[in-house]
PDB file of C-alpha atoms in Angstrom:
ATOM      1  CA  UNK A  21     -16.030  25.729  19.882  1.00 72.00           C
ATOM      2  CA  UNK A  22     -19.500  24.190  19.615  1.00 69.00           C
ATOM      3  CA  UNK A  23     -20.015  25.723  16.327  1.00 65.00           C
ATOM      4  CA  UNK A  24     -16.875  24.516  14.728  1.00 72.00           C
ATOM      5  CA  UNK A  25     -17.043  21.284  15.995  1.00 75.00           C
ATOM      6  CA  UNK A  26     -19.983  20.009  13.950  1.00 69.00           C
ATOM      7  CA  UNK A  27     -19.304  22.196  10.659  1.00 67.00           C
ATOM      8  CA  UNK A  28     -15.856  19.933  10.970  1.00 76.00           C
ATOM      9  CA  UNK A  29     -17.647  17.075  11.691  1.00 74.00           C
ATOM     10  CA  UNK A  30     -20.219  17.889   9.026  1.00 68.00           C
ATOM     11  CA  UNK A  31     -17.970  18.263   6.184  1.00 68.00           C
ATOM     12  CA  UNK A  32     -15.569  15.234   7.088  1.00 75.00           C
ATOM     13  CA  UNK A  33     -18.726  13.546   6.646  1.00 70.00           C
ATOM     14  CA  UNK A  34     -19.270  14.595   3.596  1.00 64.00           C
ATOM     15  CA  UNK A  35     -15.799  14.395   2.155  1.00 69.00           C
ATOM     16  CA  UNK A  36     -15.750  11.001   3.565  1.00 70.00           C
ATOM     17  CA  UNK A  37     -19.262   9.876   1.420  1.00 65.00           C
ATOM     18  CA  UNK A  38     -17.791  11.795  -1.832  1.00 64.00           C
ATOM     19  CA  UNK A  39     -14.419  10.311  -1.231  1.00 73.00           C
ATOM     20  CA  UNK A  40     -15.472   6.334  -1.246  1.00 71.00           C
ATOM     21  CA  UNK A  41     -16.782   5.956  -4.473  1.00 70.00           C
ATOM     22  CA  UNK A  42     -13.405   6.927  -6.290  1.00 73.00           C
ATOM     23  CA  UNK A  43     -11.360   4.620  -3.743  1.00 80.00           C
ATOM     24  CA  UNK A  44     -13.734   1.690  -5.185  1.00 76.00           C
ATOM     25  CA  UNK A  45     -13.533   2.741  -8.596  1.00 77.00           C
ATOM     26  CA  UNK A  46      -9.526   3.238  -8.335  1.00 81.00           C
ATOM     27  CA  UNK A  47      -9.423  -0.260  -6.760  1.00 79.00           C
ATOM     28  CA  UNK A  48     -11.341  -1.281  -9.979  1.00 78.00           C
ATOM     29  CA  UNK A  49      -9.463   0.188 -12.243  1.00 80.00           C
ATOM     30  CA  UNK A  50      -5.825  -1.226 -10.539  1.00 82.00           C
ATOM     31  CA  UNK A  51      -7.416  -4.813 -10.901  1.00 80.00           C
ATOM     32  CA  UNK A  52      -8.105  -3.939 -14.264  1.00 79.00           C
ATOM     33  CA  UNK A  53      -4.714  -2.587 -15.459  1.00 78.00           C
ATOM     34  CA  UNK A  54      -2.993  -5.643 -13.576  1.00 78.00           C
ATOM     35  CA  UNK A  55      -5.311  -8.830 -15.466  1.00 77.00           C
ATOM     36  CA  UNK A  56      -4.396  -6.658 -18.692  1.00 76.00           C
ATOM     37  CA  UNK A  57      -0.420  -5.941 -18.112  1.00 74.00           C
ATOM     38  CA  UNK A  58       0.359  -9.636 -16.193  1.00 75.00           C
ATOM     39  CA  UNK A  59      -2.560 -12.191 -17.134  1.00 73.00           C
ATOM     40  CA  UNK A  60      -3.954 -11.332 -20.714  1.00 72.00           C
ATOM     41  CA  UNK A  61      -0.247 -11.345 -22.775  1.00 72.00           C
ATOM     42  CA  UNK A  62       0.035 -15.651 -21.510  1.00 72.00           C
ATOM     43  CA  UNK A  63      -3.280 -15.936 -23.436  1.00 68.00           C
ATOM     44  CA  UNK A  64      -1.624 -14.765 -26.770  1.00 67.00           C
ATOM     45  CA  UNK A  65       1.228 -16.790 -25.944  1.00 66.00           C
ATOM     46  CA  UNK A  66      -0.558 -20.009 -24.986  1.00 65.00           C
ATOM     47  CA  UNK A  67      -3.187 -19.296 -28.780  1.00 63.00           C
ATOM     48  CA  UNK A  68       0.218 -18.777 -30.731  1.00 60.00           C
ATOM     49  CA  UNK A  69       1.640 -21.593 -29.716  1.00 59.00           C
ATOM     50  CA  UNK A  70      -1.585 -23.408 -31.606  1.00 59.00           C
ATOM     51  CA  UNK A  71      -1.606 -22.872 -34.703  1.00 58.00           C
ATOM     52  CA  UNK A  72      -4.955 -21.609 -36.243  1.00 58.00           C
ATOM     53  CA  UNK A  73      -6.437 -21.276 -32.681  1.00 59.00           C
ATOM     54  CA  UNK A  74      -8.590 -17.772 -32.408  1.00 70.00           C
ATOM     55  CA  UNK A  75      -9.178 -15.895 -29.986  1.00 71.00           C
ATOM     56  CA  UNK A  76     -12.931 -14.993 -28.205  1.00 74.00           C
ATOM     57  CA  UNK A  77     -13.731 -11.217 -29.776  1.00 78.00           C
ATOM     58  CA  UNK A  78     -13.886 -10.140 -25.708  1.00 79.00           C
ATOM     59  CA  UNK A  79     -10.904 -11.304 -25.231  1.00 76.00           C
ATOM     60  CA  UNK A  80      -9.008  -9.556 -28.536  1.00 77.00           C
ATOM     61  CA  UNK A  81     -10.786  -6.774 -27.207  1.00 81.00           C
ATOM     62  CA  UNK A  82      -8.633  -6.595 -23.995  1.00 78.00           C
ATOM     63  CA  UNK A  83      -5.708  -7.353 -25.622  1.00 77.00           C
ATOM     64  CA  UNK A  84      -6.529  -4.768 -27.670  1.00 80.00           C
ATOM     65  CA  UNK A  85      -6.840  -2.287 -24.908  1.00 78.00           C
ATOM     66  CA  UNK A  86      -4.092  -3.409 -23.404  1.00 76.00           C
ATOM     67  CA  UNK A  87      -1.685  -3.559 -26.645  1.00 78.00           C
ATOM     68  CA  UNK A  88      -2.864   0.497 -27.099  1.00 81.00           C
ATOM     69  CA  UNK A  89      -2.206   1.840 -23.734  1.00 77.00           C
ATOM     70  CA  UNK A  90       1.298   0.208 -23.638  1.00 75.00           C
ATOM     71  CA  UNK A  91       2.035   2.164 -27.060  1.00 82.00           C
ATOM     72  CA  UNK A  92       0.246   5.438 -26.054  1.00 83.00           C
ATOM     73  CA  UNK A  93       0.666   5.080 -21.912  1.00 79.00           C
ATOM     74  CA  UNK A  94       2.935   8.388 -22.152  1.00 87.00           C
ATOM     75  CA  UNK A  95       0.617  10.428 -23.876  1.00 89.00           C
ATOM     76  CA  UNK A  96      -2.075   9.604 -21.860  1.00 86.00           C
ATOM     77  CA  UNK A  97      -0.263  10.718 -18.926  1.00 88.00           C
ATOM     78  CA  UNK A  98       0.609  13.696 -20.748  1.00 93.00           C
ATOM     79  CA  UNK A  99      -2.815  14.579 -21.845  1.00 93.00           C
ATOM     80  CA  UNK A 100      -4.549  14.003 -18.182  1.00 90.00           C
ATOM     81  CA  UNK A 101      -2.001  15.531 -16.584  1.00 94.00           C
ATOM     82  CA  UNK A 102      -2.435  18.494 -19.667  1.00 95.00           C
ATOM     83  CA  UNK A 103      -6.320  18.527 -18.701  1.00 95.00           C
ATOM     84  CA  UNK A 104      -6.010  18.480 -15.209  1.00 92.00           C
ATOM     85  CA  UNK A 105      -3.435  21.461 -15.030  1.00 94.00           C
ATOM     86  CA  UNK A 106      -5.687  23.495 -17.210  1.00 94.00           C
ATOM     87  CA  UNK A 107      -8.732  22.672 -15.391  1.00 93.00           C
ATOM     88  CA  UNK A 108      -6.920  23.932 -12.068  1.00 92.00           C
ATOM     89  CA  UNK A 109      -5.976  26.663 -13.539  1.00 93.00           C
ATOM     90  CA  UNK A 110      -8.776  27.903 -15.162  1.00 91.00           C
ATOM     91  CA  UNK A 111     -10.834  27.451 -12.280  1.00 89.00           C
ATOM     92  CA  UNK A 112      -8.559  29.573 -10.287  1.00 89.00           C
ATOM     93  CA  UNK A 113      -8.083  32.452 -12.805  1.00 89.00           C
ATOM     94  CA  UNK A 114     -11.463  32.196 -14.449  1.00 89.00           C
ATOM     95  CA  UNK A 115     -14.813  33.494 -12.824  1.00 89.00           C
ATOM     96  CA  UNK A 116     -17.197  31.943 -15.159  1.00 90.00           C
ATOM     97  CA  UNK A 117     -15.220  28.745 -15.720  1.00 92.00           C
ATOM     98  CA  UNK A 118     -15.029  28.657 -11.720  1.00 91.00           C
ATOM     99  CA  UNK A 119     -18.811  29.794 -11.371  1.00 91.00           C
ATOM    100  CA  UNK A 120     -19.979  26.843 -14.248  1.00 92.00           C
ATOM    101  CA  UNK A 121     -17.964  24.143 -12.486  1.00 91.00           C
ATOM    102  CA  UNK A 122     -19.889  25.487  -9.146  1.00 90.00           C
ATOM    103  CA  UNK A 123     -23.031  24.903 -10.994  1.00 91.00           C
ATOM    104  CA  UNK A 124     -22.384  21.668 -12.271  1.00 91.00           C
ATOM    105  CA  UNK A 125     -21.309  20.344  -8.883  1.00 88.00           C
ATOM    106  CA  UNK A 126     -24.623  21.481  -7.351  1.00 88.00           C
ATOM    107  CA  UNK A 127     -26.371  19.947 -10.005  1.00 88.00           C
ATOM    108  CA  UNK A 128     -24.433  16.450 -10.368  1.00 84.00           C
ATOM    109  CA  UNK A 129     -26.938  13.238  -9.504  1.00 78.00           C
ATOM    110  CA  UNK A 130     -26.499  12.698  -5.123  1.00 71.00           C
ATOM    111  CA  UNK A 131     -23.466  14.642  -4.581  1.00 75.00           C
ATOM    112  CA  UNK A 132     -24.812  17.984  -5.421  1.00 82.00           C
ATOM    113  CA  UNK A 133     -27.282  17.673  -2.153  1.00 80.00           C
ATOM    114  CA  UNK A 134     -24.393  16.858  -0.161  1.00 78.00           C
ATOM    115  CA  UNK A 135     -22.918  20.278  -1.433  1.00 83.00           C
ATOM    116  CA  UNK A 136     -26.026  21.948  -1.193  1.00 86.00           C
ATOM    117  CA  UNK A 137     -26.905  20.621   2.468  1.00 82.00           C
ATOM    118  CA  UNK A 138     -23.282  21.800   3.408  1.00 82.00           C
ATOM    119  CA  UNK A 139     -23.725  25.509   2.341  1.00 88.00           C
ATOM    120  CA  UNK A 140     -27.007  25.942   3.629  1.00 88.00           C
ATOM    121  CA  UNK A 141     -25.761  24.066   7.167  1.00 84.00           C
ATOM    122  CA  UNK A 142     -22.826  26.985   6.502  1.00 84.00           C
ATOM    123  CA  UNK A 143     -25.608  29.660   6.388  1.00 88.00           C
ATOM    124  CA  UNK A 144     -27.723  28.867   9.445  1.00 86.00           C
ATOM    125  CA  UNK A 145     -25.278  28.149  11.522  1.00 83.00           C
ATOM    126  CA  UNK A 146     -23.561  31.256  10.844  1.00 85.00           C
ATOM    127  CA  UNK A 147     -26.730  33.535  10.798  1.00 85.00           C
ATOM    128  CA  UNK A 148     -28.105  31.755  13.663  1.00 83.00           C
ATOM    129  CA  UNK A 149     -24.771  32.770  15.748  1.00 83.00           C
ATOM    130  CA  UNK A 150     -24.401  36.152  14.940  1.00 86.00           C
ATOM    131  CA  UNK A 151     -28.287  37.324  14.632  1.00 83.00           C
ATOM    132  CA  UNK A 152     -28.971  35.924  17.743  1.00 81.00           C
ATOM    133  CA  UNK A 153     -26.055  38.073  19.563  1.00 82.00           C
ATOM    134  CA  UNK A 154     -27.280  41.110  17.945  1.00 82.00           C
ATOM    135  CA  UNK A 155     -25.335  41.022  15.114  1.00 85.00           C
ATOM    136  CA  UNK A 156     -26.908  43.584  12.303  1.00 85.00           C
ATOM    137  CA  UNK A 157     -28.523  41.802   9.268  1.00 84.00           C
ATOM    138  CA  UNK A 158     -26.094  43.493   6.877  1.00 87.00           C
ATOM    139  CA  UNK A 159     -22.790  42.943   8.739  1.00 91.00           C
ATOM    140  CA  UNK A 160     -23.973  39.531   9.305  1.00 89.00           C
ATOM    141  CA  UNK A 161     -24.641  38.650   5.676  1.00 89.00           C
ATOM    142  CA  UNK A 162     -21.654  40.491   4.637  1.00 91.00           C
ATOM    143  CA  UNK A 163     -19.555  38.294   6.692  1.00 91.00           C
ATOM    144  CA  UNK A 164     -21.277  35.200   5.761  1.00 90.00           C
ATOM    145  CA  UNK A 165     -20.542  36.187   2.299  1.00 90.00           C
ATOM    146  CA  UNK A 166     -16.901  35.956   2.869  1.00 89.00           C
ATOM    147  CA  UNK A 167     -16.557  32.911   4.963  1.00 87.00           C
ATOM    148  CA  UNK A 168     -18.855  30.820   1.957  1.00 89.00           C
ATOM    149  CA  UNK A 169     -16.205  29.379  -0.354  1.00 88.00           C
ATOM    150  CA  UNK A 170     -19.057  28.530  -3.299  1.00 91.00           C
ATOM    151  CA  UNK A 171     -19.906  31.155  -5.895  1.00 92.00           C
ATOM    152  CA  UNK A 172     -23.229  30.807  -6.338  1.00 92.00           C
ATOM    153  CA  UNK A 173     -23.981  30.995  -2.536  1.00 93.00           C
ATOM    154  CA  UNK A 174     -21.721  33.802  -1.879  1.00 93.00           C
ATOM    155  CA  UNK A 175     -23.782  35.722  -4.878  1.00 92.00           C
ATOM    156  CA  UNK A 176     -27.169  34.171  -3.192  1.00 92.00           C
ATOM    157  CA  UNK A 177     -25.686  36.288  -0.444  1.00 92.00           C
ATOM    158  CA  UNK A 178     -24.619  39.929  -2.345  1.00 93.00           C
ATOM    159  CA  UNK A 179     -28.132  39.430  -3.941  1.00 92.00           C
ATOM    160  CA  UNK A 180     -29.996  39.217  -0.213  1.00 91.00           C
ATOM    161  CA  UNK A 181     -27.789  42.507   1.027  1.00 92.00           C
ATOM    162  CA  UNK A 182     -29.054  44.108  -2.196  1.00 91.00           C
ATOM    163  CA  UNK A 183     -32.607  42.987  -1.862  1.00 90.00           C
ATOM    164  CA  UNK A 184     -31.960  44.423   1.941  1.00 88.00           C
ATOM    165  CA  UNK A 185     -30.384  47.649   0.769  1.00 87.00           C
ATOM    166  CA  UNK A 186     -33.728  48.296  -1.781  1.00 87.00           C
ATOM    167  CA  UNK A 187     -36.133  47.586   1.014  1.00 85.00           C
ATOM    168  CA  UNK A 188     -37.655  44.400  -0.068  1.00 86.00           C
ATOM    169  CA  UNK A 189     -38.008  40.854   1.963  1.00 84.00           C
ATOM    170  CA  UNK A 190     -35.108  39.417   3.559  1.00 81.00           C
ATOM    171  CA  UNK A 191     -36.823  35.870   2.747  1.00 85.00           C
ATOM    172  CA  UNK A 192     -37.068  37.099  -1.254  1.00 88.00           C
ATOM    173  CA  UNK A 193     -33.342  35.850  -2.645  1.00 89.00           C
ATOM    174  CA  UNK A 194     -34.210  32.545  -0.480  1.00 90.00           C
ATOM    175  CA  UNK A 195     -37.078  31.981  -1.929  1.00 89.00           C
ATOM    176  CA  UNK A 196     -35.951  32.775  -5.783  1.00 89.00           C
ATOM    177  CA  UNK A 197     -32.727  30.572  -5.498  1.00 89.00           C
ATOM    178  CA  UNK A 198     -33.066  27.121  -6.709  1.00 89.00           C
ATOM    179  CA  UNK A 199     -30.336  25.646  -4.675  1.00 89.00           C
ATOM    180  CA  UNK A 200     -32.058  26.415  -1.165  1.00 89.00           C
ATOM    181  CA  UNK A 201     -34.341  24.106   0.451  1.00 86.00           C
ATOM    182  CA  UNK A 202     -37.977  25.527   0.525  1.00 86.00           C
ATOM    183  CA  UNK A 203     -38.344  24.912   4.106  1.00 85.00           C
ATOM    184  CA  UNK A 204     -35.139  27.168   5.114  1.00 86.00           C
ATOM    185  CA  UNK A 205     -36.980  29.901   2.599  1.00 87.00           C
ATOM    186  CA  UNK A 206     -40.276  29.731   4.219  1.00 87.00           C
ATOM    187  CA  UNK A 207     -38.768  29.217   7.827  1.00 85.00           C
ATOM    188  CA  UNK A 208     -37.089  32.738   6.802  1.00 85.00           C
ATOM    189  CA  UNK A 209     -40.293  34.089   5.668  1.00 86.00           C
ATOM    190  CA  UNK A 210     -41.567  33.339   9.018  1.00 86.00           C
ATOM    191  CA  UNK A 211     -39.384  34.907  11.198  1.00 81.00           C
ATOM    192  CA  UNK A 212     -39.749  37.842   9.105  1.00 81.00           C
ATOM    193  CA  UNK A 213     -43.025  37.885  10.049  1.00 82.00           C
ATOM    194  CA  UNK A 214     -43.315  37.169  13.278  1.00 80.00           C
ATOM    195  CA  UNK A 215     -39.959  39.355  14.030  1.00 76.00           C
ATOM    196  CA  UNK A 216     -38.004  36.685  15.451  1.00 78.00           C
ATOM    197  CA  UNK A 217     -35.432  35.115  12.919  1.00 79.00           C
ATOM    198  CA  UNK A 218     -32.710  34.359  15.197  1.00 78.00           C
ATOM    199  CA  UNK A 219     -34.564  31.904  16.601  1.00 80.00           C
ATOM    200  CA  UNK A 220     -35.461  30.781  13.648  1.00 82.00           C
ATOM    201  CA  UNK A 221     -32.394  30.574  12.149  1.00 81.00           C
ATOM    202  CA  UNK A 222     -31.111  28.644  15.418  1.00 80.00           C
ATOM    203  CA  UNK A 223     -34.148  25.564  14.817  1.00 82.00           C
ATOM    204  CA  UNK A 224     -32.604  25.835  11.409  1.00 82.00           C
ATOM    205  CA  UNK A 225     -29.261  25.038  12.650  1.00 78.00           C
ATOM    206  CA  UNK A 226     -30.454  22.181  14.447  1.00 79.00           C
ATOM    207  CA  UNK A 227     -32.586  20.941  11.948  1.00 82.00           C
ATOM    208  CA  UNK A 228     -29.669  20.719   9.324  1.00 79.00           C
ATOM    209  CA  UNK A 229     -27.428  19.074  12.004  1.00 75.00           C
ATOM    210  CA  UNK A 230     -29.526  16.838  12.874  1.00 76.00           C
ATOM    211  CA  UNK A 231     -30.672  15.433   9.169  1.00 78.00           C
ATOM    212  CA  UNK A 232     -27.026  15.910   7.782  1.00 74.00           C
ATOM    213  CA  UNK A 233     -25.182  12.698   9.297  1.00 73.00           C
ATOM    214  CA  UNK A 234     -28.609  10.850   8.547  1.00 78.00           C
ATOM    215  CA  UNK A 235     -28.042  11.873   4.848  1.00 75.00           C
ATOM    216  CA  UNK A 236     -24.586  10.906   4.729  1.00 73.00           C
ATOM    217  CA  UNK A 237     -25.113   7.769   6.137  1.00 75.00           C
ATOM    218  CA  UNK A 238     -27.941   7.048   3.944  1.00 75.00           C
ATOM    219  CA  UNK A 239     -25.563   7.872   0.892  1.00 73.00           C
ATOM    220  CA  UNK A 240     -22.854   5.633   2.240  1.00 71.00           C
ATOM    221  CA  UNK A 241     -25.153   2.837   2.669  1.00 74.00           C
ATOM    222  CA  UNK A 242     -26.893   3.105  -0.729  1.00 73.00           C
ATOM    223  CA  UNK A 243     -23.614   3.964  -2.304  1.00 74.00           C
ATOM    224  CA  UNK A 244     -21.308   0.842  -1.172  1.00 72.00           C
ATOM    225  CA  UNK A 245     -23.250  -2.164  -2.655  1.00 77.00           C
ATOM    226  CA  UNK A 246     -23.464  -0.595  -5.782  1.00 77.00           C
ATOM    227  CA  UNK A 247     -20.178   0.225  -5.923  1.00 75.00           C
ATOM    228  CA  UNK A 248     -19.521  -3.432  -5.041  1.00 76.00           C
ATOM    229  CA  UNK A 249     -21.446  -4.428  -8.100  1.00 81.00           C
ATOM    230  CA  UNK A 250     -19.275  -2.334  -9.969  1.00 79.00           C
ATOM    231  CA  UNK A 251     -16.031  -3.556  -8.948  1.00 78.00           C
ATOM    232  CA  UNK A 252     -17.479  -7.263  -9.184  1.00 81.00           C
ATOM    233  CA  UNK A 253     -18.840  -6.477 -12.776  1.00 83.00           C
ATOM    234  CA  UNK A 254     -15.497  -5.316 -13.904  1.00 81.00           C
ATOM    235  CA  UNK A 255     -13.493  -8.262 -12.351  1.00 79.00           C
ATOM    236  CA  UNK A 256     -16.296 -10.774 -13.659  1.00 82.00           C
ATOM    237  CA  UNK A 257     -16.241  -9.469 -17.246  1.00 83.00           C
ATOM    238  CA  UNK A 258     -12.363  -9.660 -17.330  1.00 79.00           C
ATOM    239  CA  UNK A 259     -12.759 -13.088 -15.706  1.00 80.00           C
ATOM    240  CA  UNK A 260     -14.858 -14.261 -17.914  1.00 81.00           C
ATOM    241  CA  UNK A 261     -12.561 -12.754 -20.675  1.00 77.00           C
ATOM    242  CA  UNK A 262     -10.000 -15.466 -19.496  1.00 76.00           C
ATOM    243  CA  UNK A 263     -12.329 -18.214 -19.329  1.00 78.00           C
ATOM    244  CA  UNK A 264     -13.238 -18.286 -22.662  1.00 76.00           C
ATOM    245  CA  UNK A 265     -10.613 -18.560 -24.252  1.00 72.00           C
ATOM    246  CA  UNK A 266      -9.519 -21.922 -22.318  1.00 71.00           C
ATOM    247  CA  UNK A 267     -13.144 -23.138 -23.155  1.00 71.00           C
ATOM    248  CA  UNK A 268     -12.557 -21.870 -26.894  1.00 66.00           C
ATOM    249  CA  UNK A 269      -9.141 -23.488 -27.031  1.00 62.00           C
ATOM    250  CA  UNK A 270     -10.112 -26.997 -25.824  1.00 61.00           C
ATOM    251  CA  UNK A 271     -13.348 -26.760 -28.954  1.00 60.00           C
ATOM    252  CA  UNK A 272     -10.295 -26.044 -31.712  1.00 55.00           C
ATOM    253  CA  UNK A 273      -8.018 -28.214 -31.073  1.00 53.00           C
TER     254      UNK A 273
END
């Protein structure tokens, strides 16, 4: 009960720090769409009603952007919601397609630790349970192989029961991955040595618990103000879009 408890309150975590920045980036683009459908066409009307009067080229440019997404708004839609069916299904029906977007989540800037911290918090906590209640090395891997929902950990797994099976190092597929920490590696390279990786594996456990909400937090913290500056960037620039012309206006007539 233990156990469960702080892998759920692990991954809300992280869900919760991966699912922020696209509620500030939605609430950026909403602003966005609104000062372009309801704010931006009573510019055109106020300039037409002046005959000669031109418009600031940041300004056009919105209009612009607004005049081509009410003439092609359907086939947007149709086209992201095209993409994002395919994507689904591809990554449900394809193994490399599923196995590439795997990769490119563990590698993506911030959010790829968070993935990476998760899976390995997966692994010791599951290893440290079972080894340490006698659990066999084999069963326990094979197990932890199907409970891991990422590819490239679940093969990080099938290659460590191979390595097993052929007699080498438990520690060796740690050590050769490049999406495990080296101190989890060497800490397994240790308690092959001194016979005692259960125990191992439990510091492990507590180790990753323990540094896991300090990471998320950290991420939430440097994450919102940026975010912020975003959002404010977007909603000054647009701002500013309206401005001008006003200032432009009153210098033509």
């Amino acid at each position: 009960a233990e156990y469960y408890e702080k892998q759920l309150k692990i991954s809300q975590g992280i869900k919760g720090a991966m699912r922020m920045p696209l509620i500030y980036l939605g609430a950026a683009l909403l602003i966005s769409i609104g000062m372009i459908t309801f704010v931006f066409p009573s510019i055109t009307s106020l300039f037409a009603s002046f005959e000669g009067a031109k418009l600031p080229w940041i300004t056009q440019f919105f209009l612009d952007a607004g005049d081509f997404m009410a003439n092609y708004a359907l086939y947007l839609m149709a086209a992201i919601i095209v993409m994002a069916g395919l994507f689904v299904f591809l990554n449900r029906k394809s193994e490399a397609f599923h196995r590439a977007v795997s990769m490119a989540g563990l590698k993506f800037p911030v959010f790829g630790k968070l993935i990476q911290m998760n899976n390995q918090i997966m692994i010791a906590n599951s290893l440290a349970q079972m080894l340490s209640r006698g659990i066999h090395a084999v069963k326990a891997l094979t197990i932890l192989k199907g409970l891991l929902k990422n590819v490239i950990y679940k093969e990080l797994m099938a290659k460590t029961l191979r390595y097993i099976e052929d007699g080498k190092p438990f520690s060796r597929a740690f050590e050769e991955s490049m999406y495990i920490d080296s101190i989890m590696s060497k800490m397994i390279a240790t308690g092959e040595k001194t016979g005692d990786i259960p125990k191992l594996m439990e510091n492990l456990s507590e180790y990753y618990n323990g540094i896991s909400e300090l990471r998320v937090e950290q991420l939430k913290n440097a994450i919102q103000p940026i975010l912020l500056i975003l959002v404010y960037a977007i909603v000054g620039v647009m701002l500013m879009a309206i401005m001008l012309p006003m200032i432009s206006l009153g210098s033509q007539i």
